[in-house]
Short mmCIF file of C-alpha atoms in Angstrom, two decimals:
data_model
loop_
_atom_site.label_atom_id
_atom_site.label_comp_id
_atom_site.label_asym_id
_atom_site.label_seq_id
_atom_site.Cartn_x
_atom_site.Cartn_y
_atom_site.Cartn_z
CA MET A 1 -40.76 43.99 95.31
CA ARG A 2 -40.48 40.38 96.56
CA LEU A 3 -38.01 39.37 94.02
CA PRO A 4 -35.22 41.76 95.04
CA ARG A 5 -35.75 40.75 98.78
CA LEU A 6 -35.38 37.05 97.86
CA ARG A 7 -32.31 37.92 95.75
CA VAL A 8 -30.78 39.87 98.66
CA LEU A 9 -31.54 36.88 101.04
CA VAL A 10 -29.92 34.36 98.70
CA LEU A 11 -26.88 36.56 98.10
CA THR A 12 -26.54 37.14 101.82
CA ALA A 13 -26.83 33.36 102.60
CA MET A 14 -24.22 32.59 99.91
CA SER A 15 -21.87 35.21 101.29
CA VAL A 16 -22.28 33.86 104.77
CA ALA A 17 -21.52 30.31 103.58
CA THR A 18 -18.52 31.44 101.60
CA LEU A 19 -17.16 33.37 104.58
CA ALA A 20 -17.77 30.47 106.91
CA THR A 21 -15.90 28.12 104.58
CA VAL A 22 -12.95 30.45 104.19
CA GLY A 23 -12.95 31.16 107.88
CA TRP A 24 -12.90 27.42 108.65
CA TRP A 25 -10.12 26.96 106.09
CA ILE A 26 -8.01 29.76 107.66
CA PHE A 27 -8.90 29.55 111.41
CA GLY A 28 -10.12 25.88 111.66
CA PRO A 29 -7.87 23.09 113.06
CA PRO A 30 -4.60 22.81 111.26
CA GLY A 31 -3.58 19.67 109.30
CA VAL A 32 -5.33 16.87 107.48
CA ALA A 33 -7.77 14.48 109.19
CA VAL A 34 -6.28 10.97 109.04
CA GLU A 35 -6.97 7.48 110.32
CA LEU A 36 -4.34 5.00 111.44
CA THR A 37 -4.76 1.99 109.21
CA ARG A 38 -1.70 -0.13 109.94
CA ARG A 39 1.14 -0.60 112.43
CA SER A 40 4.36 -2.47 111.40
CA TRP A 41 7.91 -3.02 112.68
CA ARG A 42 11.08 -3.87 110.84
CA MET A 43 14.43 -4.84 112.33
CA GLU A 44 17.57 -4.73 110.14
CA ILE A 45 21.13 -5.81 110.75
CA VAL A 46 23.89 -5.02 108.35
CA VAL A 47 25.90 -8.18 107.67
CA GLU A 48 29.64 -7.35 106.84
CA ARG A 49 32.04 -9.65 104.93
CA LEU A 50 35.76 -9.51 105.29
CA ARG A 51 37.16 -8.81 101.85
CA ALA A 52 40.63 -8.33 100.29
CA GLU A 53 40.86 -4.84 98.84
CA ALA A 54 43.54 -3.26 96.67
CA GLY A 55 44.91 0.15 97.61
CA SER A 56 47.97 2.41 97.17
CA ASP A 57 49.71 4.90 99.47
CA TRP A 58 53.08 5.96 100.46
CA CYS A 59 54.98 3.01 101.91
CA ASP A 60 55.51 4.63 105.34
CA GLU A 61 51.67 5.19 105.65
CA LEU A 62 50.41 1.74 104.85
CA PRO A 63 47.42 0.31 106.86
CA GLU A 64 48.09 -2.35 109.48
CA GLY A 65 47.93 -5.88 107.95
CA ALA A 66 48.76 -4.79 104.33
CA PHE A 67 50.10 -7.71 102.18
CA ASP A 68 51.13 -8.32 98.62
CA ILE A 69 53.12 -5.03 98.65
CA SER A 70 54.83 -3.81 95.47
CA ARG A 71 57.04 -0.68 95.79
CA ARG A 72 58.37 1.94 93.36
CA MET A 73 60.26 5.25 93.77
CA THR A 74 58.18 8.30 92.71
CA ALA A 75 58.00 12.04 93.21
CA ASP A 76 55.16 13.38 95.32
CA PRO A 77 52.66 15.20 92.91
CA THR A 78 51.35 17.29 95.88
CA GLY A 79 54.77 18.58 96.81
CA ARG A 80 54.52 17.51 100.53
CA ARG A 81 57.64 15.34 100.15
CA ALA A 82 60.68 17.10 98.92
CA ALA A 83 62.51 14.02 97.61
CA PRO A 84 61.25 10.97 95.68
CA ALA A 85 59.83 8.35 98.11
CA GLU A 86 58.57 4.81 97.88
CA HIS A 87 54.96 4.43 96.90
CA CYS A 88 53.28 1.13 97.45
CA ARG A 89 50.45 -0.92 95.95
CA TYR A 90 48.97 -3.42 98.37
CA ASN A 91 46.12 -5.62 99.41
CA ALA A 92 44.43 -5.43 102.86
CA LEU A 93 41.45 -7.15 104.52
CA ALA A 94 38.56 -4.83 105.29
CA TRP A 95 35.01 -5.41 106.56
CA ARG A 96 32.43 -4.19 104.04
CA ARG A 97 28.64 -4.19 104.00
CA HIS A 98 27.47 -7.31 102.09
CA TRP A 99 23.80 -7.66 102.70
CA ILE A 100 21.04 -6.66 105.11
CA ALA A 101 19.15 -9.29 107.27
CA LYS A 102 15.49 -8.09 107.88
CA ALA A 103 12.71 -9.24 110.17
CA GLU A 104 9.25 -7.68 109.77
CA GLY A 105 5.89 -7.86 111.42
CA GLY A 106 2.90 -6.12 112.81
CA PRO A 107 1.21 -5.65 116.06
CA GLU A 108 0.32 -9.24 116.35
CA THR A 109 3.94 -10.35 116.51
CA ARG A 110 6.78 -9.33 118.98
CA PRO A 111 9.55 -7.28 117.41
CA ASP A 112 12.59 -9.43 117.22
CA TRP A 113 16.06 -9.18 115.66
CA PRO A 114 16.83 -11.44 112.70
CA ARG A 115 19.28 -14.30 113.26
CA PRO A 116 21.12 -14.62 109.91
CA PRO A 117 23.47 -17.49 109.32
CA LEU A 118 27.06 -16.22 109.07
CA ARG A 119 29.92 -17.68 107.03
CA ILE A 120 33.13 -18.49 109.01
CA ALA A 121 36.46 -18.55 107.22
CA PRO A 122 39.88 -19.44 108.70
CA PRO A 123 41.47 -16.56 110.71
CA GLY A 124 43.19 -14.03 108.48
CA GLN A 125 41.37 -15.15 105.26
CA ALA A 126 38.66 -13.27 103.42
CA GLY A 127 35.07 -14.58 103.44
CA SER A 128 34.06 -14.44 107.05
CA GLU A 129 30.83 -12.49 107.88
CA ARG A 130 29.96 -10.53 111.07
CA LEU A 131 26.90 -8.58 112.31
CA GLY A 132 27.24 -4.90 111.89
CA ARG A 133 24.99 -1.83 112.51
CA ARG A 134 21.46 -2.55 113.83
CA GLU A 135 18.40 -0.35 113.05
CA ALA A 136 14.85 -0.75 114.36
CA TYR A 137 11.89 0.91 112.65
CA TYR A 138 8.36 1.29 114.11
CA GLU A 139 6.06 2.60 111.55
CA ILE A 140 2.39 3.51 111.29
CA GLU A 141 0.29 4.11 108.14
CA LEU A 142 -2.08 7.07 108.08
CA ARG A 143 -4.81 7.49 105.46
CA GLY A 144 -6.63 10.63 104.70
CA SER A 145 -10.29 10.91 103.60
CA ASP A 146 -9.03 11.45 99.98
CA ASP A 147 -7.12 8.13 100.22
CA ARG A 148 -3.64 9.71 100.47
CA VAL A 149 -1.32 7.56 102.54
CA TRP A 150 1.54 8.64 104.78
CA THR A 151 3.89 6.42 106.63
CA CYS A 152 5.38 7.78 109.85
CA ARG A 153 8.10 6.46 112.02
CA VAL A 154 7.58 6.59 115.82
CA ASP A 155 9.53 5.27 118.80
CA LEU A 156 8.66 1.94 120.36
CA ALA A 157 6.69 3.42 123.30
CA ARG A 158 4.42 5.51 121.05
CA TRP A 159 4.04 2.57 118.56
CA GLN A 160 2.88 0.22 121.41
CA GLN A 161 0.15 2.94 122.56
CA LEU A 162 -1.33 3.40 119.09
CA ARG A 163 -4.18 1.33 117.69
CA VAL A 164 -5.65 0.84 114.27
CA GLY A 165 -8.75 3.08 113.82
CA GLN A 166 -7.51 6.04 115.88
CA ARG A 167 -7.95 9.43 114.26
CA PHE A 168 -5.44 12.22 114.08
CA ARG A 169 -4.70 15.53 112.44
CA VAL A 170 -1.30 15.84 110.72
CA PRO A 171 0.13 19.01 109.33
CA VAL A 172 0.95 18.43 105.64
CA ASP A 173 3.05 20.89 103.58
CA ARG A 174 2.38 22.13 100.07
CA PHE A 175 4.46 19.14 98.65
CA GLY A 176 2.30 16.55 100.51
CA THR A 177 4.85 15.67 103.09
CA ALA A 178 3.34 14.96 106.46
CA ASN A 179 4.99 16.41 109.64
CA CYS A 180 4.65 13.25 111.69
CA PRO A 181 6.14 14.55 115.01
CA ALA A 182 3.55 17.33 114.92
CA MET A 183 0.65 14.71 114.68
CA TYR A 184 -1.97 15.12 117.38
CA GLU A 185 -5.08 13.05 118.34
CA SER A 186 -8.31 14.39 116.94
CA ALA A 187 -11.81 14.20 118.38
CA LEU A 188 -13.25 13.46 114.92
#
């Protein structure tokens, strides 16, 4: 008589534990528990170089500053021009991305833009460089209890508020991608 009671008690305890685990999994706090392990910043400036580029177009539609122009009469294959017209091959100076200057650091250093040396060529000649688009990135590294790591970009104000060791919950989709904007502080 004692054995069936014990068996019922064990089965009941296992059922309660299973239901509690499933309930926590379904109704518990969303997301993965993570800890902030690193803060970093990176500043990038695109450096553009003035280059001579070859091109071709109808002679009455050439870009400003075109040089070394060669002309020939041809029919318009698209049919927009009824009669044969002059088609030109030319060279023109254009600013193109050449390289990216970067400055990086962490919370111990103040974010600062890089100051790359620029080449200067005589006016109207290829070879000069100039500063182009600027991008600033403020990133935090989050590590889960299973050692998975996510890097999230935040704005400067949020980056300055965060500290290494803080704990958060971050929603993570089935592909392992963290939804960083939905991150919230956890009381873990």
